[in-house]
Amino acid sequence: MAREDNFDLINLDGPLSVEAILKTLQQRFMEGHCYTWIGPVLLCINPFEAPGPAVHAVLKHLCEQVLQEMANDQLPHALIFKGVCGSGKSFTADRLLLEMFQNTKRTDWLQDIRKYWQVSTVVLRAMGTASNEQNKDSSRIGRVVDFTIAELKIIKIKMNCFFLDQTRLVSPSAREQNYHIFYQMLAGLSPEERTKYQLNYHDVRTLHYLSQGMEPAETVPQLQSRFEAWKSSLAQLGIPLTDVLKVLSAVLLLGNTLFYEAKNQELQLQGAEELQSVATLLGIQPQSLQRGLTLRTYRSSRGPTVQSPCSAAAANGARDALVKALYIRTMVAVMRRINTLLRGVSQKTHVGGANGGHTYSSEPGMLHVVDMFGFENSEVNSLEQLCVNWTAEQLQHHYIQSLFSSTISRCTEEGVGPMFETAPYDCSPCLELIGGQDSGLLEMLNEETLSPRVSSEDIRIRMRRKFKSNDRFIPPAGSSSTFAIRHYCGTVIYDTYSLLNANADTLADDIIATFDGKVCKFGFVAHLFSVELSRDLLPDGTARGQMCRITPAYLQQASNPDNEVATTYVQDYQSNVQESLCGLLQAQQHHVLCLSSNDKQTSGHFDKEVVGQQIQSMAIFETVDFMQCAYSRSQMFEVFIERYSFLVSRVGSPRSTARETTEVLY
């Protein structure tokens, strides 16, 4: 399978340097070549414009190469996309996934799958994408897509999604936006629909959860077009449009309610009309909703539960928690529907004979396509960015391990000194600092989150004490609420202010009780809380006096199905990510390195400083140096001898070492 564009950075003339690589990439970029090979590694530079036909040819070649290798070695394989936020990872991954459908054998089932895949991409892009400082279409969903393939036929697909960015829903930064779907919806709803969904007289400027951030750069017709595409795609997935729009409208209107304490210390409500509208949309009584937000049930050791009024801060926190729960659980319902469609039709042609399925001549192979979050360094970085960058650090570590560390180990075993000049940056210390099982920052945060009456100041004090000698950690200075971590892609400053609250991920059962089937007339939203409604409330449907989770049970740790041990947002995220990525260790890895051409998202502009920083941080110089030594095509001595010993009648003496025998053959 010859490449249409044969250029490869390992064939660079002259002394190898970062400047030589940068100059070559810039020249190719200006000629319209945004994709360049480094041996088997594909390097992609995001031009922030529509790709040309050459992109199709490059991705087609990569897809064919992976499928052919799967057919030959019958081993699991992984396609891993990595890069900074704004590097075009998700766009490139989507294009390659479409090539996967094109290059496998076509069946009636595959046509259905491709349709479901395309419409699911439209839905998830609208609901899981937002504009931030580095990328106007930043995907806030990490994906690991597992393909089961036999005889070049896709026979099963499963998509594992990770939805991280909850804070954006209630508090987007001033230079960022909320999720795209809200702006598309406001532009696309007809006057009759605005009335139906209680959004008359509202726009981006009057809705608090949207007015905090920037207004969309797209024109109204563009937003309307995207909204129509989203509605059509949702219908093709069999998801009721009205149900989802009711939830989205309720989310926006909840942001316009505010609780405050009057002079007599009584709790007052600003936005009573909006609260009434939210209650109507969610099929509950407004008095019931207000009680759920402003009263808290507590367990009594001497008798029945008791209720107590909340402070204004606690009531507004409960409002934001409900908003996060409604949106995230709706997203999870959509994701589960997508996987049900993919899994449901795949059973028609599953492997085996006993159940009437097709019998294949060889065992099906597994292909993991990994499109996780890109490295981020925003104006304000909190728990979500810490998790994002921990994930990016994990993928960089996988890359270095699979490419460099394994080769160094083989060289040591064979008594051969590595010929490449520079060892890449070691991510292990940073991974240990953040995610160490017994001593990491996230583990410490989990312990503090589950402890009663711990403050952000307590977190900062313990951080200084525990990590002060770690050279990857920069402790808070004085009374500052920030600390910093030296990542492979640069130093990032994180704010401790909201770490505990975000990690607790809690929602009072007083709020959940308002959606009990006896009082809630909206089946879709009651279903979103079905596990908690059946498990956590008293028999009469009232609150028991405990904190539930914003994150649905479906995404909580599999080892904790009965909620017997409290878990946190970070614990669940770490567990789910590590479970999804564990397959990479046994897989033959194919890497796609994605770079941003500039940090202004300017079409066709190549910023040498921005690209140069990524070349250094992502070990691209080291990759070219490594590939020029041909290690990716080398064989162990014993393998070489077994394959080529037939070429000579006598290979060395009986006492010859494997290396000496190889020298005779060579």
Short mmCIF file of N, CA, C and O in Angstrom, two decimals, residues 256-345:
data_model
loop_
_atom_site.label_atom_id
_atom_site.label_comp_id
_atom_site.label_asym_id
_atom_site.label_seq_id
_atom_site.Cartn_x
_atom_site.Cartn_y
_atom_site.Cartn_z
N ASN A 256 -31.49 31.85 35.93
CA ASN A 256 -32.06 33.18 36.20
C ASN A 256 -32.80 33.24 37.54
O ASN A 256 -33.50 34.20 37.81
N THR A 257 -32.68 32.18 38.33
CA THR A 257 -33.22 32.21 39.69
C THR A 257 -32.08 32.46 40.67
O THR A 257 -30.95 31.98 40.46
N LEU A 258 -32.36 33.19 41.70
CA LEU A 258 -31.32 33.52 42.69
C LEU A 258 -31.96 33.64 44.07
O LEU A 258 -32.96 34.33 44.25
N PHE A 259 -31.38 32.94 45.02
CA PHE A 259 -31.83 33.02 46.40
C PHE A 259 -30.94 33.99 47.17
O PHE A 259 -29.71 34.00 46.99
N TYR A 260 -31.56 34.82 48.00
CA TYR A 260 -30.79 35.77 48.82
C TYR A 260 -31.48 35.92 50.17
O TYR A 260 -32.66 35.61 50.33
N GLU A 261 -30.71 36.37 51.13
CA GLU A 261 -31.22 36.51 52.49
C GLU A 261 -31.66 37.95 52.73
O GLU A 261 -30.88 38.89 52.55
N ALA A 262 -32.93 38.12 53.13
CA ALA A 262 -33.47 39.44 53.44
C ALA A 262 -32.93 39.91 54.79
O ALA A 262 -32.22 39.18 55.49
N LYS A 263 -33.30 41.12 55.17
CA LYS A 263 -32.80 41.69 56.43
C LYS A 263 -33.22 40.87 57.63
O LYS A 263 -32.53 40.82 58.64
N ASN A 264 -34.38 40.22 57.54
CA ASN A 264 -34.85 39.39 58.65
C ASN A 264 -34.30 37.96 58.58
O ASN A 264 -34.79 37.07 59.26
N GLN A 265 -33.30 37.76 57.71
CA GLN A 265 -32.62 36.47 57.54
C GLN A 265 -33.47 35.43 56.82
O GLN A 265 -33.04 34.28 56.68
N GLU A 266 -34.67 35.81 56.39
CA GLU A 266 -35.48 34.87 55.63
C GLU A 266 -34.96 34.78 54.20
O GLU A 266 -34.48 35.75 53.63
N LEU A 267 -35.12 33.58 53.64
CA LEU A 267 -34.64 33.35 52.28
C LEU A 267 -35.66 33.88 51.27
O LEU A 267 -36.85 33.57 51.35
N GLN A 268 -35.19 34.72 50.35
CA GLN A 268 -36.04 35.29 49.32
C GLN A 268 -35.62 34.78 47.95
O GLN A 268 -34.46 34.41 47.74
N LEU A 269 -36.56 34.79 47.02
CA LEU A 269 -36.30 34.30 45.67
C LEU A 269 -36.41 35.43 44.66
O LEU A 269 -37.41 36.14 44.60
N GLN A 270 -35.36 35.57 43.87
CA GLN A 270 -35.39 36.46 42.71
C GLN A 270 -35.54 35.58 41.47
O GLN A 270 -34.75 34.67 41.25
N GLY A 271 -36.56 35.82 40.66
CA GLY A 271 -36.80 34.99 39.49
C GLY A 271 -37.91 33.98 39.73
O GLY A 271 -37.82 32.83 39.27
N ALA A 272 -38.97 34.41 40.43
CA ALA A 272 -40.09 33.50 40.72
C ALA A 272 -40.77 33.05 39.44
O ALA A 272 -41.22 31.90 39.33
N GLU A 273 -40.82 33.93 38.45
CA GLU A 273 -41.47 33.56 37.18
C GLU A 273 -40.67 32.48 36.47
O GLU A 273 -41.24 31.52 35.92
N GLU A 274 -39.34 32.59 36.51
CA GLU A 274 -38.50 31.56 35.89
C GLU A 274 -38.63 30.22 36.63
O GLU A 274 -38.66 29.16 36.00
N LEU A 275 -38.72 30.28 37.97
CA LEU A 275 -38.88 29.04 38.73
C LEU A 275 -40.21 28.36 38.37
O LEU A 275 -40.27 27.13 38.25
N GLN A 276 -41.23 29.16 38.19
CA GLN A 276 -42.53 28.62 37.77
C GLN A 276 -42.42 27.95 36.41
O GLN A 276 -42.95 26.85 36.18
N SER A 277 -41.70 28.59 35.49
CA SER A 277 -41.51 28.02 34.15
C SER A 277 -40.73 26.71 34.20
O SER A 277 -41.05 25.74 33.50
N VAL A 278 -39.68 26.69 35.03
CA VAL A 278 -38.87 25.47 35.18
C VAL A 278 -39.74 24.33 35.69
O VAL A 278 -39.68 23.19 35.19
N ALA A 279 -40.55 24.62 36.71
CA ALA A 279 -41.42 23.58 37.28
C ALA A 279 -42.39 23.06 36.24
O ALA A 279 -42.64 21.84 36.15
N THR A 280 -42.94 23.95 35.42
CA THR A 280 -43.86 23.54 34.36
C THR A 280 -43.16 22.62 33.37
O THR A 280 -43.69 21.58 32.96
N LEU A 281 -41.94 23.00 32.96
CA LEU A 281 -41.18 22.20 32.00
C LEU A 281 -40.84 20.82 32.56
O LEU A 281 -40.87 19.82 31.83
N LEU A 282 -40.53 20.74 33.84
CA LEU A 282 -40.10 19.48 34.45
C LEU A 282 -41.25 18.67 35.03
O LEU A 282 -41.03 17.59 35.59
N GLY A 283 -42.48 19.17 34.89
CA GLY A 283 -43.65 18.40 35.31
C GLY A 283 -43.83 18.28 36.80
O GLY A 283 -44.33 17.26 37.29
N ILE A 284 -43.39 19.30 37.55
CA ILE A 284 -43.53 19.28 39.01
C ILE A 284 -44.16 20.59 39.48
O ILE A 284 -44.26 21.55 38.71
N GLN A 285 -44.54 20.63 40.74
CA GLN A 285 -45.11 21.84 41.31
C GLN A 285 -43.99 22.81 41.70
O GLN A 285 -42.96 22.38 42.24
N PRO A 286 -44.18 24.12 41.45
CA PRO A 286 -43.12 25.08 41.80
C PRO A 286 -42.81 25.09 43.29
O PRO A 286 -41.65 25.26 43.69
N GLN A 287 -43.84 24.89 44.13
CA GLN A 287 -43.58 24.86 45.57
C GLN A 287 -42.69 23.68 45.94
O GLN A 287 -41.81 23.78 46.81
N SER A 288 -42.91 22.55 45.27
CA SER A 288 -42.10 21.36 45.52
C SER A 288 -40.65 21.59 45.11
O SER A 288 -39.71 21.22 45.83
N LEU A 289 -40.45 22.24 43.95
CA LEU A 289 -39.10 22.53 43.49
C LEU A 289 -38.39 23.49 44.43
O LEU A 289 -37.22 23.28 44.78
N GLN A 290 -39.10 24.53 44.87
CA GLN A 290 -38.48 25.50 45.77
C GLN A 290 -38.11 24.85 47.10
O GLN A 290 -37.05 25.13 47.67
N ARG A 291 -38.97 23.99 47.62
CA ARG A 291 -38.65 23.29 48.86
C ARG A 291 -37.41 22.41 48.68
O ARG A 291 -36.56 22.33 49.56
N GLY A 292 -37.35 21.73 47.54
CA GLY A 292 -36.19 20.85 47.29
C GLY A 292 -34.88 21.61 47.26
O GLY A 292 -33.83 21.08 47.66
N LEU A 293 -34.94 22.86 46.79
CA LEU A 293 -33.72 23.67 46.69
C LEU A 293 -33.36 24.36 48.00
O LEU A 293 -32.17 24.63 48.26
N THR A 294 -34.35 24.66 48.83
CA THR A 294 -34.10 25.52 50.00
C THR A 294 -34.20 24.81 51.34
O THR A 294 -33.85 25.40 52.36
N LEU A 295 -34.70 23.59 51.39
CA LEU A 295 -34.78 22.83 52.64
C LEU A 295 -33.85 21.63 52.57
O LEU A 295 -33.69 21.02 51.51
N ARG A 296 -33.24 21.30 53.70
CA ARG A 296 -32.36 20.15 53.72
C ARG A 296 -32.78 19.21 54.82
O ARG A 296 -33.01 19.62 55.98
N THR A 297 -32.91 17.93 54.48
CA THR A 297 -33.30 16.89 55.44
C THR A 297 -32.06 16.33 56.10
O THR A 297 -31.04 16.09 55.45
N TYR A 298 -32.15 16.12 57.40
CA TYR A 298 -31.03 15.55 58.15
C TYR A 298 -31.52 14.33 58.93
O TYR A 298 -32.65 14.30 59.41
N ARG A 299 -30.65 13.35 59.02
CA ARG A 299 -30.97 12.17 59.82
C ARG A 299 -30.84 12.50 61.30
O ARG A 299 -29.93 13.21 61.72
N SER A 300 -31.76 11.97 62.06
CA SER A 300 -31.72 12.17 63.51
C SER A 300 -31.40 10.83 64.18
O SER A 300 -32.01 9.81 63.86
N SER A 301 -30.46 10.86 65.10
CA SER A 301 -30.08 9.62 65.78
C SER A 301 -31.13 9.17 66.79
O SER A 301 -31.12 8.04 67.25
N ARG A 302 -32.05 10.08 67.14
CA ARG A 302 -33.04 9.75 68.17
C ARG A 302 -34.45 9.57 67.64
O ARG A 302 -35.39 9.41 68.42
N GLY A 303 -34.64 9.66 66.35
CA GLY A 303 -35.99 9.54 65.84
C GLY A 303 -36.06 9.81 64.36
O GLY A 303 -35.11 9.52 63.62
N PRO A 304 -37.17 10.37 63.89
CA PRO A 304 -37.35 10.60 62.46
C PRO A 304 -36.43 11.70 61.94
O PRO A 304 -35.78 12.41 62.71
N THR A 305 -36.38 11.83 60.63
CA THR A 305 -35.57 12.88 60.02
C THR A 305 -36.17 14.25 60.32
O THR A 305 -37.36 14.39 60.60
N VAL A 306 -35.30 15.27 60.24
CA VAL A 306 -35.75 16.64 60.46
C VAL A 306 -35.31 17.49 59.27
O VAL A 306 -34.34 17.18 58.59
N GLN A 307 -36.05 18.57 59.03
CA GLN A 307 -35.72 19.48 57.94
C GLN A 307 -35.30 20.83 58.49
O GLN A 307 -35.82 21.29 59.51
N SER A 308 -34.37 21.45 57.77
CA SER A 308 -33.87 22.76 58.19
C SER A 308 -33.68 23.63 56.94
O SER A 308 -33.29 23.12 55.88
N PRO A 309 -33.94 24.94 57.04
CA PRO A 309 -33.75 25.82 55.89
C PRO A 309 -32.27 25.95 55.53
O PRO A 309 -31.40 25.91 56.39
N CYS A 310 -32.01 26.11 54.24
CA CYS A 310 -30.64 26.31 53.75
C CYS A 310 -30.26 27.78 53.82
O CYS A 310 -31.12 28.66 53.84
N SER A 311 -28.99 28.05 53.79
CA SER A 311 -28.51 29.41 53.57
C SER A 311 -28.71 29.75 52.10
O SER A 311 -28.93 28.86 51.25
N ALA A 312 -28.58 31.03 51.75
CA ALA A 312 -28.71 31.44 50.35
C ALA A 312 -27.63 30.78 49.50
O ALA A 312 -27.89 30.32 48.38
N ALA A 313 -26.40 30.72 50.03
CA ALA A 313 -25.30 30.11 49.28
C ALA A 313 -25.57 28.63 49.02
O ALA A 313 -25.33 28.12 47.92
N ALA A 314 -26.10 27.93 50.03
CA ALA A 314 -26.39 26.51 49.87
C ALA A 314 -27.53 26.29 48.88
O ALA A 314 -27.49 25.35 48.07
N ALA A 315 -28.55 27.16 48.91
CA ALA A 315 -29.67 27.02 47.97
C ALA A 315 -29.22 27.27 46.54
O ALA A 315 -29.63 26.55 45.61
N ASN A 316 -28.37 28.28 46.33
CA ASN A 316 -27.86 28.54 44.99
C ASN A 316 -26.92 27.43 44.53
O ASN A 316 -26.88 27.09 43.35
N GLY A 317 -26.17 26.85 45.48
CA GLY A 317 -25.34 25.69 45.14
C GLY A 317 -26.18 24.50 44.74
O GLY A 317 -25.83 23.76 43.82
N ALA A 318 -27.33 24.31 45.43
CA ALA A 318 -28.24 23.21 45.07
C ALA A 318 -28.83 23.43 43.68
O ALA A 318 -29.00 22.48 42.91
N ARG A 319 -29.15 24.68 43.36
CA ARG A 319 -29.65 25.01 42.02
C ARG A 319 -28.62 24.62 40.95
O ARG A 319 -28.96 23.97 39.96
N ASP A 320 -27.35 25.00 41.17
CA ASP A 320 -26.31 24.67 40.19
C ASP A 320 -26.08 23.17 40.10
O ASP A 320 -25.84 22.63 39.01
N ALA A 321 -26.17 22.48 41.23
CA ALA A 321 -26.01 21.02 41.22
C ALA A 321 -27.13 20.36 40.41
O ALA A 321 -26.89 19.41 39.66
N LEU A 322 -28.35 20.87 40.55
CA LEU A 322 -29.47 20.32 39.78
C LEU A 322 -29.26 20.56 38.29
O LEU A 322 -29.53 19.67 37.47
N VAL A 323 -28.77 21.74 37.93
CA VAL A 323 -28.49 22.05 36.53
C VAL A 323 -27.48 21.06 35.95
O VAL A 323 -27.68 20.49 34.86
N LYS A 324 -26.40 20.84 36.67
CA LYS A 324 -25.37 19.90 36.21
C LYS A 324 -25.95 18.50 36.05
O LYS A 324 -25.69 17.80 35.06
N ALA A 325 -26.74 18.07 37.04
CA ALA A 325 -27.32 16.72 37.01
C ALA A 325 -28.26 16.56 35.82
O ALA A 325 -28.23 15.53 35.13
N LEU A 326 -29.11 17.53 35.58
CA LEU A 326 -30.06 17.45 34.45
C LEU A 326 -29.32 17.33 33.12
O LEU A 326 -29.67 16.49 32.28
N TYR A 327 -28.31 18.17 32.94
CA TYR A 327 -27.61 18.17 31.64
C TYR A 327 -26.78 16.90 31.45
O TYR A 327 -26.85 16.24 30.42
N ILE A 328 -25.99 16.56 32.47
CA ILE A 328 -25.10 15.41 32.33
C ILE A 328 -25.89 14.11 32.18
O ILE A 328 -25.56 13.25 31.37
N ARG A 329 -26.97 13.98 32.94
CA ARG A 329 -27.76 12.76 32.85
C ARG A 329 -28.49 12.67 31.51
O ARG A 329 -28.72 11.57 30.99
N THR A 330 -28.87 13.82 30.95
CA THR A 330 -29.45 13.80 29.60
C THR A 330 -28.41 13.36 28.58
O THR A 330 -28.69 12.56 27.68
N MET A 331 -27.17 13.87 28.73
CA MET A 331 -26.08 13.45 27.85
C MET A 331 -25.83 11.95 27.96
O MET A 331 -25.65 11.25 26.95
N VAL A 332 -25.83 11.43 29.18
CA VAL A 332 -25.60 10.00 29.38
C VAL A 332 -26.73 9.19 28.76
O VAL A 332 -26.50 8.13 28.15
N ALA A 333 -27.97 9.68 28.87
CA ALA A 333 -29.11 8.98 28.25
C ALA A 333 -28.93 8.91 26.74
O ALA A 333 -29.22 7.89 26.10
N VAL A 334 -28.44 10.00 26.14
CA VAL A 334 -28.19 10.02 24.70
C VAL A 334 -27.08 9.03 24.34
O VAL A 334 -27.20 8.25 23.39
N MET A 335 -25.99 9.04 25.10
CA MET A 335 -24.88 8.13 24.83
C MET A 335 -25.31 6.67 24.95
O MET A 335 -24.93 5.82 24.12
N ARG A 336 -26.11 6.37 25.96
CA ARG A 336 -26.57 4.99 26.14
C ARG A 336 -27.49 4.56 25.00
O ARG A 336 -27.46 3.41 24.56
N ARG A 337 -28.29 5.48 24.52
CA ARG A 337 -29.15 5.19 23.36
C ARG A 337 -28.30 4.88 22.13
O ARG A 337 -28.59 3.94 21.38
N ILE A 338 -27.24 5.65 21.93
CA ILE A 338 -26.36 5.42 20.79
C ILE A 338 -25.73 4.03 20.88
O ILE A 338 -25.73 3.27 19.91
N ASN A 339 -25.20 3.69 22.05
CA ASN A 339 -24.57 2.37 22.20
C ASN A 339 -25.58 1.24 22.07
O ASN A 339 -25.26 0.16 21.58
N THR A 340 -26.82 1.48 22.50
CA THR A 340 -27.86 0.46 22.33
C THR A 340 -28.12 0.20 20.85
O THR A 340 -28.26 -0.95 20.42
N LEU A 341 -28.17 1.26 20.06
CA LEU A 341 -28.38 1.09 18.62
C LEU A 341 -27.21 0.34 17.98
O LEU A 341 -27.41 -0.58 17.18
N LEU A 342 -25.99 0.71 18.35
CA LEU A 342 -24.82 0.04 17.77
C LEU A 342 -24.76 -1.42 18.20
O LEU A 342 -24.50 -2.32 17.39
N ARG A 343 -25.02 -1.67 19.47
CA ARG A 343 -24.94 -3.05 19.97
C ARG A 343 -26.12 -3.89 19.49
O ARG A 343 -25.97 -5.06 19.16
N GLY A 344 -27.30 -3.26 19.39
CA GLY A 344 -28.49 -4.00 19.01
C GLY A 344 -28.41 -4.58 17.62
O GLY A 344 -28.66 -5.76 17.41
N VAL A 345 -27.99 -3.77 16.64
CA VAL A 345 -27.93 -4.29 15.29
C VAL A 345 -26.73 -5.19 15.09
O VAL A 345 -26.74 -6.08 14.25
#
